[in-house]
Amino acid sequence: MKLLRTITAAVLLAAAFRPAFAAEAIFPPGLRVGLTPPAGLALAKTFPGFETMDRSVKVLLTELPVQAYAEVVNAIKANPATTTPNGTKPEAIETAAGPAYYTTETAKDGAATVRRYSMILSGGAFAGYVAVQVPETATKIYNDEAVRQMFATAAIRKQVPVEEQLALMPFKLTELSDFKNVRTLAPGSALLLADGDEASGIEPAPFMLIGMIAATPQEPDDRGRFAQQAATTIPGMREAHITMSEPIRIDGQPAYETRIDATSGKDNTPVTLVQWLRFGGPNTLRVIGSAPRTQWSSAFPRFRAVRDGIQPRG
């Protein structure tokens, strides 16, 4: 019993003296990069990051292509005295996620003087980016050292829970058709379902992109032209030509289906794509499915099942 009391006391004592910087990182919804914000900052309501109650101090977090971090590292290695276009020199910092680089500068936000900080770090398959803005009136509390300590807490999570990602979208998704990877390309605006991943490449396997277009045809007769114009903006296609484009109905609503043959990916994989546009209201739901031509017959029913499982939120 005495031993048990001693062990219990030791555990409680260790917990009481655990340093403040050991607090777990907080990840803005949908992101794989997070950090521990200083006291006085909470999750922002209008952007991915943190802010003070008066919204004067802002900490923005986002994800960039993996090459962004490599470009910074290579530039510094090639010229250790390198500076940014604003004349600031990147400084190295060790974070909870590994090595990172950040810059500091004084700038103007309208008439106000502000301190701005930017940090980039490697997330493995992506680059994490943190931007901070502190008005001059708040620099006594959120000074250079406080921001540096915050940067040091930056952490990476390998995956964002699927439920967390889906909750950000302006629609409900009730069917995922056994896609292996679910990823929000921009939290709350575009969703990727894929059998491939960032390491092996997305294009060589079936994948889907789902999002909203902030526009809709003025007249029903304009839907065909609208659909074909939207199809030409699908990223990653080469040597593309439309093989079919016709009006349909999805869940009782007017829609348009367009099919395209193209090549895609670094290996010029022959692919077939389908684009569904579902009209109704000021925005247009856009669903894109792409598969290597050899896998089209098995992929298309999966695409259609996901499409038919999309429902309005609320």
PDB file of C-alpha atoms in Angstrom:
ATOM      1  CA  MET A   1       0.000   0.000   0.000  1.00  0.00           C
ATOM      2  CA  LYS A   2       2.855   2.357   0.873  1.00  0.00           C
ATOM      3  CA  LEU A   3       4.467   1.633  -2.505  1.00  0.00           C
ATOM      4  CA  LEU A   4       1.193   2.361  -4.290  1.00  0.00           C
ATOM      5  CA  ARG A   5       0.887   5.700  -2.504  1.00  0.00           C
ATOM      6  CA  THR A   6       4.467   6.587  -3.433  1.00  0.00           C
ATOM      7  CA  ILE A   7       3.897   5.773  -7.128  1.00  0.00           C
ATOM      8  CA  THR A   8       0.624   7.735  -7.149  1.00  0.00           C
ATOM      9  CA  ALA A   9       2.305  10.752  -5.561  1.00  0.00           C
ATOM     10  CA  ALA A  10       5.128  10.611  -8.105  1.00  0.00           C
ATOM     11  CA  VAL A  11       2.679  10.526 -11.033  1.00  0.00           C
ATOM     12  CA  LEU A  12       0.711  13.474  -9.664  1.00  0.00           C
ATOM     13  CA  LEU A  13       3.891  15.430  -9.014  1.00  0.00           C
ATOM     14  CA  ALA A  14       5.120  14.819 -12.565  1.00  0.00           C
ATOM     15  CA  ALA A  15       1.790  15.959 -13.988  1.00  0.00           C
ATOM     16  CA  ALA A  16       1.835  19.105 -11.886  1.00  0.00           C
ATOM     17  CA  PHE A  17       5.260  20.101 -13.182  1.00  0.00           C
ATOM     18  CA  ARG A  18       4.704  19.150 -16.820  1.00  0.00           C
ATOM     19  CA  PRO A  19       5.910  22.136 -18.884  1.00  0.00           C
ATOM     20  CA  ALA A  20       3.314  24.301 -20.588  1.00  0.00           C
ATOM     21  CA  PHE A  21       4.800  23.694 -24.042  1.00  0.00           C
ATOM     22  CA  ALA A  22       3.912  19.994 -23.746  1.00  0.00           C
ATOM     23  CA  ALA A  23       0.270  20.828 -24.490  1.00  0.00           C
ATOM     24  CA  GLU A  24      -1.042  18.926 -27.485  1.00  0.00           C
ATOM     25  CA  ALA A  25      -1.193  20.698 -30.816  1.00  0.00           C
ATOM     26  CA  ILE A  26      -4.602  21.840 -32.046  1.00  0.00           C
ATOM     27  CA  PHE A  27      -5.439  21.144 -35.683  1.00  0.00           C
ATOM     28  CA  PRO A  28      -7.876  23.458 -37.491  1.00  0.00           C
ATOM     29  CA  PRO A  29     -10.686  21.342 -38.978  1.00  0.00           C
ATOM     30  CA  GLY A  30      -9.641  19.588 -42.171  1.00  0.00           C
ATOM     31  CA  LEU A  31      -5.908  20.323 -41.910  1.00  0.00           C
ATOM     32  CA  ARG A  32      -2.948  18.038 -41.250  1.00  0.00           C
ATOM     33  CA  VAL A  33      -0.819  20.834 -39.792  1.00  0.00           C
ATOM     34  CA  GLY A  34      -1.499  22.260 -36.344  1.00  0.00           C
ATOM     35  CA  LEU A  35       0.182  23.931 -33.375  1.00  0.00           C
ATOM     36  CA  THR A  36      -0.339  25.049 -29.799  1.00  0.00           C
ATOM     37  CA  PRO A  37      -1.526  28.684 -29.871  1.00  0.00           C
ATOM     38  CA  PRO A  38      -0.551  31.079 -27.061  1.00  0.00           C
ATOM     39  CA  ALA A  39      -3.100  32.035 -24.424  1.00  0.00           C
ATOM     40  CA  GLY A  40      -5.715  34.389 -25.803  1.00  0.00           C
ATOM     41  CA  LEU A  41      -5.981  32.767 -29.244  1.00  0.00           C
ATOM     42  CA  ALA A  42      -8.799  30.408 -30.208  1.00  0.00           C
ATOM     43  CA  LEU A  43      -9.886  28.664 -33.408  1.00  0.00           C
ATOM     44  CA  ALA A  44     -10.897  31.243 -35.994  1.00  0.00           C
ATOM     45  CA  LYS A  45     -14.425  31.231 -37.397  1.00  0.00           C
ATOM     46  CA  THR A  46     -13.744  32.493 -40.916  1.00  0.00           C
ATOM     47  CA  PHE A  47     -10.374  30.936 -41.858  1.00  0.00           C
ATOM     48  CA  PRO A  48      -8.290  27.863 -40.917  1.00  0.00           C
ATOM     49  CA  GLY A  49      -6.231  28.971 -37.933  1.00  0.00           C
ATOM     50  CA  PHE A  50      -6.468  30.979 -34.726  1.00  0.00           C
ATOM     51  CA  GLU A  51      -7.272  34.539 -33.706  1.00  0.00           C
ATOM     52  CA  THR A  52      -7.802  36.748 -30.671  1.00  0.00           C
ATOM     53  CA  MET A  53     -11.308  37.676 -29.599  1.00  0.00           C
ATOM     54  CA  ASP A  54     -11.009  41.085 -31.286  1.00  0.00           C
ATOM     55  CA  ARG A  55      -9.582  39.367 -34.425  1.00  0.00           C
ATOM     56  CA  SER A  56      -6.542  41.651 -34.441  1.00  0.00           C
ATOM     57  CA  VAL A  57      -3.974  38.835 -34.040  1.00  0.00           C
ATOM     58  CA  LYS A  58      -4.289  36.144 -36.706  1.00  0.00           C
ATOM     59  CA  VAL A  59      -2.548  32.799 -37.217  1.00  0.00           C
ATOM     60  CA  LEU A  60      -3.366  31.227 -40.595  1.00  0.00           C
ATOM     61  CA  LEU A  61      -2.494  27.584 -41.332  1.00  0.00           C
ATOM     62  CA  THR A  62      -2.673  25.855 -44.683  1.00  0.00           C
ATOM     63  CA  GLU A  63      -1.151  23.090 -46.791  1.00  0.00           C
ATOM     64  CA  LEU A  64       1.035  23.648 -49.854  1.00  0.00           C
ATOM     65  CA  PRO A  65       2.436  21.253 -52.468  1.00  0.00           C
ATOM     66  CA  VAL A  66       5.361  19.209 -51.178  1.00  0.00           C
ATOM     67  CA  GLN A  67       7.748  21.006 -53.568  1.00  0.00           C
ATOM     68  CA  ALA A  68       7.258  24.308 -51.709  1.00  0.00           C
ATOM     69  CA  TYR A  69       9.370  23.196 -48.750  1.00  0.00           C
ATOM     70  CA  ALA A  70      12.033  21.618 -50.966  1.00  0.00           C
ATOM     71  CA  GLU A  71      12.381  24.853 -52.944  1.00  0.00           C
ATOM     72  CA  VAL A  72      13.033  26.834 -49.751  1.00  0.00           C
ATOM     73  CA  VAL A  73      15.614  24.319 -48.488  1.00  0.00           C
ATOM     74  CA  ASN A  74      17.403  24.155 -51.842  1.00  0.00           C
ATOM     75  CA  ALA A  75      17.532  27.950 -52.116  1.00  0.00           C
ATOM     76  CA  ILE A  76      19.060  28.260 -48.639  1.00  0.00           C
ATOM     77  CA  LYS A  77      21.607  25.505 -49.323  1.00  0.00           C
ATOM     78  CA  ALA A  78      22.599  27.116 -52.619  1.00  0.00           C
ATOM     79  CA  ASN A  79      23.002  30.525 -50.981  1.00  0.00           C
ATOM     80  CA  PRO A  80      23.016  30.586 -47.149  1.00  0.00           C
ATOM     81  CA  ALA A  81      22.769  34.389 -47.263  1.00  0.00           C
ATOM     82  CA  THR A  82      19.614  34.294 -49.373  1.00  0.00           C
ATOM     83  CA  THR A  83      16.809  36.713 -48.525  1.00  0.00           C
ATOM     84  CA  THR A  84      13.143  36.984 -49.471  1.00  0.00           C
ATOM     85  CA  PRO A  85      11.897  39.711 -51.880  1.00  0.00           C
ATOM     86  CA  ASN A  86      11.171  41.780 -48.747  1.00  0.00           C
ATOM     87  CA  GLY A  87      14.780  41.534 -47.641  1.00  0.00           C
ATOM     88  CA  THR A  88      14.213  39.159 -44.723  1.00  0.00           C
ATOM     89  CA  LYS A  89      16.492  36.183 -44.144  1.00  0.00           C
ATOM     90  CA  PRO A  90      14.877  32.797 -43.361  1.00  0.00           C
ATOM     91  CA  GLU A  91      15.771  31.441 -39.933  1.00  0.00           C
ATOM     92  CA  ALA A  92      15.927  27.749 -39.068  1.00  0.00           C
ATOM     93  CA  ILE A  93      13.833  26.392 -36.222  1.00  0.00           C
ATOM     94  CA  GLU A  94      13.268  22.910 -34.836  1.00  0.00           C
ATOM     95  CA  THR A  95       9.582  22.119 -34.419  1.00  0.00           C
ATOM     96  CA  ALA A  96       7.663  19.144 -33.081  1.00  0.00           C
ATOM     97  CA  ALA A  97       7.246  18.120 -36.739  1.00  0.00           C
ATOM     98  CA  GLY A  98      10.936  18.537 -37.608  1.00  0.00           C
ATOM     99  CA  PRO A  99      13.098  21.278 -39.160  1.00  0.00           C
ATOM    100  CA  ALA A 100      11.366  24.392 -40.458  1.00  0.00           C
ATOM    101  CA  TYR A 101      12.211  27.906 -41.669  1.00  0.00           C
ATOM    102  CA  TYR A 102      10.535  31.177 -40.838  1.00  0.00           C
ATOM    103  CA  THR A 103      10.824  34.876 -41.652  1.00  0.00           C
ATOM    104  CA  THR A 104       9.911  38.009 -39.716  1.00  0.00           C
ATOM    105  CA  GLU A 105       9.157  41.477 -41.050  1.00  0.00           C
ATOM    106  CA  THR A 106       7.504  44.760 -40.140  1.00  0.00           C
ATOM    107  CA  ALA A 107       4.826  45.838 -42.608  1.00  0.00           C
ATOM    108  CA  LYS A 108       1.729  47.949 -43.040  1.00  0.00           C
ATOM    109  CA  ASP A 109      -1.886  46.773 -42.936  1.00  0.00           C
ATOM    110  CA  GLY A 110      -3.614  49.879 -44.188  1.00  0.00           C
ATOM    111  CA  ALA A 111      -2.431  52.631 -41.857  1.00  0.00           C
ATOM    112  CA  ALA A 112      -1.519  50.224 -39.044  1.00  0.00           C
ATOM    113  CA  THR A 113       1.987  48.858 -38.454  1.00  0.00           C
ATOM    114  CA  VAL A 114       2.097  45.081 -38.021  1.00  0.00           C
ATOM    115  CA  ARG A 115       4.627  42.300 -37.465  1.00  0.00           C
ATOM    116  CA  ARG A 116       4.320  39.441 -39.946  1.00  0.00           C
ATOM    117  CA  TYR A 117       5.774  35.970 -39.619  1.00  0.00           C
ATOM    118  CA  SER A 118       5.782  33.089 -42.105  1.00  0.00           C
ATOM    119  CA  MET A 119       6.921  29.525 -41.477  1.00  0.00           C
ATOM    120  CA  ILE A 120       7.179  26.527 -43.801  1.00  0.00           C
ATOM    121  CA  LEU A 121       7.840  22.930 -42.788  1.00  0.00           C
ATOM    122  CA  SER A 122       7.718  19.486 -44.329  1.00  0.00           C
ATOM    123  CA  GLY A 123       4.631  17.360 -43.847  1.00  0.00           C
ATOM    124  CA  GLY A 124       6.081  14.436 -45.793  1.00  0.00           C
ATOM    125  CA  ALA A 125       3.627  14.356 -48.693  1.00  0.00           C
ATOM    126  CA  PHE A 126       2.878  18.089 -48.406  1.00  0.00           C
ATOM    127  CA  ALA A 127       4.298  21.309 -46.985  1.00  0.00           C
ATOM    128  CA  GLY A 128       2.777  22.980 -43.941  1.00  0.00           C
ATOM    129  CA  TYR A 129       2.577  26.771 -43.924  1.00  0.00           C
ATOM    130  CA  VAL A 130       1.853  29.144 -41.037  1.00  0.00           C
ATOM    131  CA  ALA A 131       1.356  32.905 -41.410  1.00  0.00           C
ATOM    132  CA  VAL A 132       1.015  35.219 -38.420  1.00  0.00           C
ATOM    133  CA  GLN A 133       0.041  38.874 -38.218  1.00  0.00           C
ATOM    134  CA  VAL A 134       0.354  40.865 -34.990  1.00  0.00           C
ATOM    135  CA  PRO A 135      -0.593  44.567 -34.801  1.00  0.00           C
ATOM    136  CA  GLU A 136       1.961  46.849 -33.180  1.00  0.00           C
ATOM    137  CA  THR A 137      -0.420  47.386 -30.252  1.00  0.00           C
ATOM    138  CA  ALA A 138      -0.218  43.661 -29.367  1.00  0.00           C
ATOM    139  CA  THR A 139       3.529  43.074 -29.759  1.00  0.00           C
ATOM    140  CA  LYS A 140       4.203  43.353 -26.034  1.00  0.00           C
ATOM    141  CA  ILE A 141       2.227  40.147 -25.498  1.00  0.00           C
ATOM    142  CA  TYR A 142       2.738  38.406 -28.854  1.00  0.00           C
ATOM    143  CA  ASN A 143       6.362  39.352 -29.400  1.00  0.00           C
ATOM    144  CA  ASP A 144       9.015  37.684 -31.564  1.00  0.00           C
ATOM    145  CA  GLU A 145       9.931  35.149 -28.889  1.00  0.00           C
ATOM    146  CA  ALA A 146       6.283  34.221 -28.213  1.00  0.00           C
ATOM    147  CA  VAL A 147       5.713  33.580 -31.920  1.00  0.00           C
ATOM    148  CA  ARG A 148       8.920  31.547 -32.157  1.00  0.00           C
ATOM    149  CA  GLN A 149       7.791  29.397 -29.214  1.00  0.00           C
ATOM    150  CA  MET A 150       4.443  28.881 -30.927  1.00  0.00           C
ATOM    151  CA  PHE A 151       6.174  27.880 -34.168  1.00  0.00           C
ATOM    152  CA  ALA A 152       8.202  25.296 -32.241  1.00  0.00           C
ATOM    153  CA  THR A 153       4.970  23.483 -31.306  1.00  0.00           C
ATOM    154  CA  ALA A 154       3.968  22.909 -34.960  1.00  0.00           C
ATOM    155  CA  ALA A 155       2.930  19.304 -35.516  1.00  0.00           C
ATOM    156  CA  ILE A 156       1.762  17.101 -38.366  1.00  0.00           C
ATOM    157  CA  ARG A 157      -0.915  14.417 -38.357  1.00  0.00           C
ATOM    158  CA  LYS A 158      -0.853  11.803 -41.092  1.00  0.00           C
ATOM    159  CA  GLN A 159      -4.584  11.784 -41.706  1.00  0.00           C
ATOM    160  CA  VAL A 160      -7.643  13.872 -40.987  1.00  0.00           C
ATOM    161  CA  PRO A 161     -10.563  11.737 -39.759  1.00  0.00           C
ATOM    162  CA  VAL A 162     -13.020  11.182 -42.599  1.00  0.00           C
ATOM    163  CA  GLU A 163     -15.956  12.334 -40.456  1.00  0.00           C
ATOM    164  CA  GLU A 164     -14.163  15.615 -39.728  1.00  0.00           C
ATOM    165  CA  GLN A 165     -13.567  16.255 -43.419  1.00  0.00           C
ATOM    166  CA  LEU A 166     -17.096  15.410 -44.509  1.00  0.00           C
ATOM    167  CA  ALA A 167     -18.569  17.662 -41.818  1.00  0.00           C
ATOM    168  CA  LEU A 168     -16.883  20.652 -43.467  1.00  0.00           C
ATOM    169  CA  MET A 169     -18.552  20.189 -46.835  1.00  0.00           C
ATOM    170  CA  PRO A 170     -21.726  22.106 -47.797  1.00  0.00           C
ATOM    171  CA  PHE A 171     -23.419  18.797 -48.610  1.00  0.00           C
ATOM    172  CA  LYS A 172     -23.770  15.338 -47.072  1.00  0.00           C
ATOM    173  CA  LEU A 173     -21.970  12.340 -48.525  1.00  0.00           C
ATOM    174  CA  THR A 174     -23.630   9.034 -47.638  1.00  0.00           C
ATOM    175  CA  GLU A 175     -21.636   6.722 -49.949  1.00  0.00           C
ATOM    176  CA  LEU A 176     -17.828   6.533 -50.377  1.00  0.00           C
ATOM    177  CA  SER A 177     -17.745   3.455 -52.688  1.00  0.00           C
ATOM    178  CA  ASP A 178     -14.738   1.939 -50.872  1.00  0.00           C
ATOM    179  CA  PHE A 179     -12.313   4.648 -52.000  1.00  0.00           C
ATOM    180  CA  LYS A 180      -9.134   4.195 -49.991  1.00  0.00           C
ATOM    181  CA  ASN A 181      -8.307   7.864 -49.425  1.00  0.00           C
ATOM    182  CA  VAL A 182     -10.559  10.809 -48.602  1.00  0.00           C
ATOM    183  CA  ARG A 183      -8.998  14.265 -48.646  1.00  0.00           C
ATOM    184  CA  THR A 184     -10.316  17.818 -48.606  1.00  0.00           C
ATOM    185  CA  LEU A 185      -8.306  19.794 -51.160  1.00  0.00           C
ATOM    186  CA  ALA A 186      -9.608  23.019 -49.682  1.00  0.00           C
ATOM    187  CA  PRO A 187     -11.477  22.514 -46.385  1.00  0.00           C
ATOM    188  CA  GLY A 188     -15.154  23.136 -46.976  1.00  0.00           C
ATOM    189  CA  SER A 189     -14.974  23.585 -50.751  1.00  0.00           C
ATOM    190  CA  ALA A 190     -13.512  20.551 -52.580  1.00  0.00           C
ATOM    191  CA  LEU A 191     -13.255  16.859 -51.717  1.00  0.00           C
ATOM    192  CA  LEU A 192     -11.031  14.175 -53.258  1.00  0.00           C
ATOM    193  CA  LEU A 193     -11.872  10.453 -53.136  1.00  0.00           C
ATOM    194  CA  ALA A 194      -9.059   8.284 -54.503  1.00  0.00           C
ATOM    195  CA  ASP A 195      -7.663   4.787 -54.675  1.00  0.00           C
ATOM    196  CA  GLY A 196      -4.164   6.241 -55.142  1.00  0.00           C
ATOM    197  CA  ASP A 197      -2.319   8.566 -52.785  1.00  0.00           C
ATOM    198  CA  GLU A 198       0.127  11.456 -52.888  1.00  0.00           C
ATOM    199  CA  ALA A 199       3.127   9.120 -52.854  1.00  0.00           C
ATOM    200  CA  SER A 200       2.036   6.721 -55.621  1.00  0.00           C
ATOM    201  CA  GLY A 201       0.119   9.338 -57.614  1.00  0.00           C
ATOM    202  CA  ILE A 202      -3.607   9.975 -57.982  1.00  0.00           C
ATOM    203  CA  GLU A 203      -4.103   9.673 -61.756  1.00  0.00           C
ATOM    204  CA  PRO A 204      -3.082   5.990 -62.284  1.00  0.00           C
ATOM    205  CA  ALA A 205      -6.135   4.811 -60.292  1.00  0.00           C
ATOM    206  CA  PRO A 206      -9.815   5.823 -60.106  1.00  0.00           C
ATOM    207  CA  PHE A 207     -10.525   9.056 -58.253  1.00  0.00           C
ATOM    208  CA  MET A 208     -13.302  11.600 -57.807  1.00  0.00           C
ATOM    209  CA  LEU A 209     -13.448  15.358 -57.211  1.00  0.00           C
ATOM    210  CA  ILE A 210     -16.571  16.837 -55.641  1.00  0.00           C
ATOM    211  CA  GLY A 211     -17.239  20.513 -55.074  1.00  0.00           C
ATOM    212  CA  MET A 212     -19.410  23.491 -55.816  1.00  0.00           C
ATOM    213  CA  ILE A 213     -19.221  25.985 -58.683  1.00  0.00           C
ATOM    214  CA  ALA A 214     -20.266  29.446 -57.526  1.00  0.00           C
ATOM    215  CA  ALA A 215     -22.315  29.991 -60.684  1.00  0.00           C
ATOM    216  CA  THR A 216     -25.235  28.512 -62.568  1.00  0.00           C
ATOM    217  CA  PRO A 217     -26.626  28.976 -66.098  1.00  0.00           C
ATOM    218  CA  GLN A 218     -29.071  31.839 -66.466  1.00  0.00           C
ATOM    219  CA  GLU A 219     -31.417  29.807 -68.697  1.00  0.00           C
ATOM    220  CA  PRO A 220     -32.022  26.044 -69.128  1.00  0.00           C
ATOM    221  CA  ASP A 221     -30.858  26.322 -72.755  1.00  0.00           C
ATOM    222  CA  ASP A 222     -27.452  27.492 -71.513  1.00  0.00           C
ATOM    223  CA  ARG A 223     -26.746  24.339 -69.489  1.00  0.00           C
ATOM    224  CA  GLY A 224     -25.089  22.410 -72.300  1.00  0.00           C
ATOM    225  CA  ARG A 225     -22.644  25.200 -73.078  1.00  0.00           C
ATOM    226  CA  PHE A 226     -22.029  25.733 -69.346  1.00  0.00           C
ATOM    227  CA  ALA A 227     -21.266  22.020 -68.867  1.00  0.00           C
ATOM    228  CA  GLN A 228     -18.836  21.864 -71.773  1.00  0.00           C
ATOM    229  CA  GLN A 229     -17.037  25.000 -70.639  1.00  0.00           C
ATOM    230  CA  ALA A 230     -16.737  23.561 -67.110  1.00  0.00           C
ATOM    231  CA  ALA A 231     -15.340  20.317 -68.536  1.00  0.00           C
ATOM    232  CA  THR A 232     -12.476  22.177 -70.211  1.00  0.00           C
ATOM    233  CA  THR A 233     -11.304  23.438 -66.802  1.00  0.00           C
ATOM    234  CA  ILE A 234     -10.786  19.969 -65.272  1.00  0.00           C
ATOM    235  CA  PRO A 235      -7.114  20.004 -64.185  1.00  0.00           C
ATOM    236  CA  GLY A 236      -4.539  17.472 -65.341  1.00  0.00           C
ATOM    237  CA  MET A 237      -6.135  16.564 -68.688  1.00  0.00           C
ATOM    238  CA  ARG A 238      -4.139  16.489 -71.916  1.00  0.00           C
ATOM    239  CA  GLU A 239      -5.267  15.685 -75.453  1.00  0.00           C
ATOM    240  CA  ALA A 240      -8.839  15.818 -74.182  1.00  0.00           C
ATOM    241  CA  HIS A 241     -11.945  15.533 -76.320  1.00  0.00           C
ATOM    242  CA  ILE A 242     -15.590  15.342 -75.284  1.00  0.00           C
ATOM    243  CA  THR A 243     -17.299  12.125 -76.362  1.00  0.00           C
ATOM    244  CA  MET A 244     -20.763  12.830 -74.938  1.00  0.00           C
ATOM    245  CA  SER A 245     -22.640  15.686 -73.282  1.00  0.00           C
ATOM    246  CA  GLU A 246     -26.366  15.524 -72.577  1.00  0.00           C
ATOM    247  CA  PRO A 247     -29.025  16.607 -70.059  1.00  0.00           C
ATOM    248  CA  ILE A 248     -30.113  14.137 -67.377  1.00  0.00           C
ATOM    249  CA  ARG A 249     -31.852  14.283 -64.003  1.00  0.00           C
ATOM    250  CA  ILE A 250     -30.192  13.451 -60.680  1.00  0.00           C
ATOM    251  CA  ASP A 251     -32.431  12.908 -57.683  1.00  0.00           C
ATOM    252  CA  GLY A 252     -35.229  14.679 -59.555  1.00  0.00           C
ATOM    253  CA  GLN A 253     -33.136  17.776 -60.287  1.00  0.00           C
ATOM    254  CA  PRO A 254     -31.950  18.993 -63.695  1.00  0.00           C
ATOM    255  CA  ALA A 255     -28.365  17.970 -64.422  1.00  0.00           C
ATOM    256  CA  TYR A 256     -25.852  17.463 -67.206  1.00  0.00           C
ATOM    257  CA  GLU A 257     -23.514  14.554 -67.887  1.00  0.00           C
ATOM    258  CA  THR A 258     -20.340  15.034 -69.919  1.00  0.00           C
ATOM    259  CA  ARG A 259     -17.776  12.362 -70.767  1.00  0.00           C
ATOM    260  CA  ILE A 260     -14.221  12.985 -71.890  1.00  0.00           C
ATOM    261  CA  ASP A 261     -11.351  10.867 -73.171  1.00  0.00           C
ATOM    262  CA  ALA A 262      -7.900  12.227 -72.348  1.00  0.00           C
ATOM    263  CA  THR A 263      -4.419  11.397 -71.108  1.00  0.00           C
ATOM    264  CA  SER A 264      -3.345  12.248 -67.576  1.00  0.00           C
ATOM    265  CA  GLY A 265      -0.468  11.852 -65.135  1.00  0.00           C
ATOM    266  CA  LYS A 266       3.281  11.749 -65.630  1.00  0.00           C
ATOM    267  CA  ASP A 267       2.994   8.442 -67.522  1.00  0.00           C
ATOM    268  CA  ASN A 268       0.374   9.820 -69.954  1.00  0.00           C
ATOM    269  CA  THR A 269      -2.208   7.288 -68.802  1.00  0.00           C
ATOM    270  CA  PRO A 270      -5.240   7.054 -71.136  1.00  0.00           C
ATOM    271  CA  VAL A 271      -8.238   7.945 -68.976  1.00  0.00           C
ATOM    272  CA  THR A 272     -11.981   8.416 -69.302  1.00  0.00           C
ATOM    273  CA  LEU A 273     -13.681  11.076 -67.202  1.00  0.00           C
ATOM    274  CA  VAL A 274     -17.261  11.869 -66.373  1.00  0.00           C
ATOM    275  CA  GLN A 275     -18.500  15.228 -65.155  1.00  0.00           C
ATOM    276  CA  TRP A 276     -21.921  15.590 -63.577  1.00  0.00           C
ATOM    277  CA  LEU A 277     -23.367  19.027 -62.909  1.00  0.00           C
ATOM    278  CA  ARG A 278     -26.474  19.207 -60.738  1.00  0.00           C
ATOM    279  CA  PHE A 279     -28.332  22.504 -60.964  1.00  0.00           C
ATOM    280  CA  GLY A 280     -30.523  24.178 -58.391  1.00  0.00           C
ATOM    281  CA  GLY A 281     -30.057  27.438 -56.519  1.00  0.00           C
ATOM    282  CA  PRO A 282     -27.236  29.959 -57.023  1.00  0.00           C
ATOM    283  CA  ASN A 283     -24.495  27.283 -57.017  1.00  0.00           C
ATOM    284  CA  THR A 284     -23.894  24.160 -59.093  1.00  0.00           C
ATOM    285  CA  LEU A 285     -22.794  20.842 -57.628  1.00  0.00           C
ATOM    286  CA  ARG A 286     -19.912  19.401 -59.650  1.00  0.00           C
ATOM    287  CA  VAL A 287     -18.913  15.729 -59.490  1.00  0.00           C
ATOM    288  CA  ILE A 288     -15.944  14.480 -61.511  1.00  0.00           C
ATOM    289  CA  GLY A 289     -14.861  10.854 -61.842  1.00  0.00           C
ATOM    290  CA  SER A 290     -11.666   9.755 -63.587  1.00  0.00           C
ATOM    291  CA  ALA A 291     -10.323   6.259 -64.240  1.00  0.00           C
ATOM    292  CA  PRO A 292      -7.737   4.631 -66.489  1.00  0.00           C
ATOM    293  CA  ARG A 293      -9.588   3.468 -69.569  1.00  0.00           C
ATOM    294  CA  THR A 294      -8.829  -0.176 -68.710  1.00  0.00           C
ATOM    295  CA  GLN A 295     -10.658   0.254 -65.368  1.00  0.00           C
ATOM    296  CA  TRP A 296     -13.578   2.372 -66.572  1.00  0.00           C
ATOM    297  CA  SER A 297     -16.240  -0.370 -66.574  1.00  0.00           C
ATOM    298  CA  SER A 298     -15.648  -1.185 -62.901  1.00  0.00           C
ATOM    299  CA  ALA A 299     -15.079   2.416 -61.795  1.00  0.00           C
ATOM    300  CA  PHE A 300     -18.173   4.013 -63.337  1.00  0.00           C
ATOM    301  CA  PRO A 301     -20.721   2.264 -61.040  1.00  0.00           C
ATOM    302  CA  ARG A 302     -18.672   3.439 -58.047  1.00  0.00           C
ATOM    303  CA  PHE A 303     -18.725   7.013 -59.343  1.00  0.00           C
ATOM    304  CA  ARG A 304     -22.484   6.873 -59.842  1.00  0.00           C
ATOM    305  CA  ALA A 305     -23.056   5.448 -56.340  1.00  0.00           C
ATOM    306  CA  VAL A 306     -21.123   8.334 -54.773  1.00  0.00           C
ATOM    307  CA  ARG A 307     -23.013  10.837 -56.938  1.00  0.00           C
ATOM    308  CA  ASP A 308     -26.398   9.436 -55.929  1.00  0.00           C
ATOM    309  CA  GLY A 309     -25.420   9.569 -52.253  1.00  0.00           C
ATOM    310  CA  ILE A 310     -24.855  13.348 -52.194  1.00  0.00           C
ATOM    311  CA  GLN A 311     -27.598  15.136 -50.319  1.00  0.00           C
ATOM    312  CA  PRO A 312     -28.182  18.764 -49.285  1.00  0.00           C
ATOM    313  CA  ARG A 313     -26.978  19.585 -45.784  1.00  0.00           C
ATOM    314  CA  GLY A 314     -29.725  20.578 -43.368  1.00  0.00           C
TER     315      GLY A 314
END
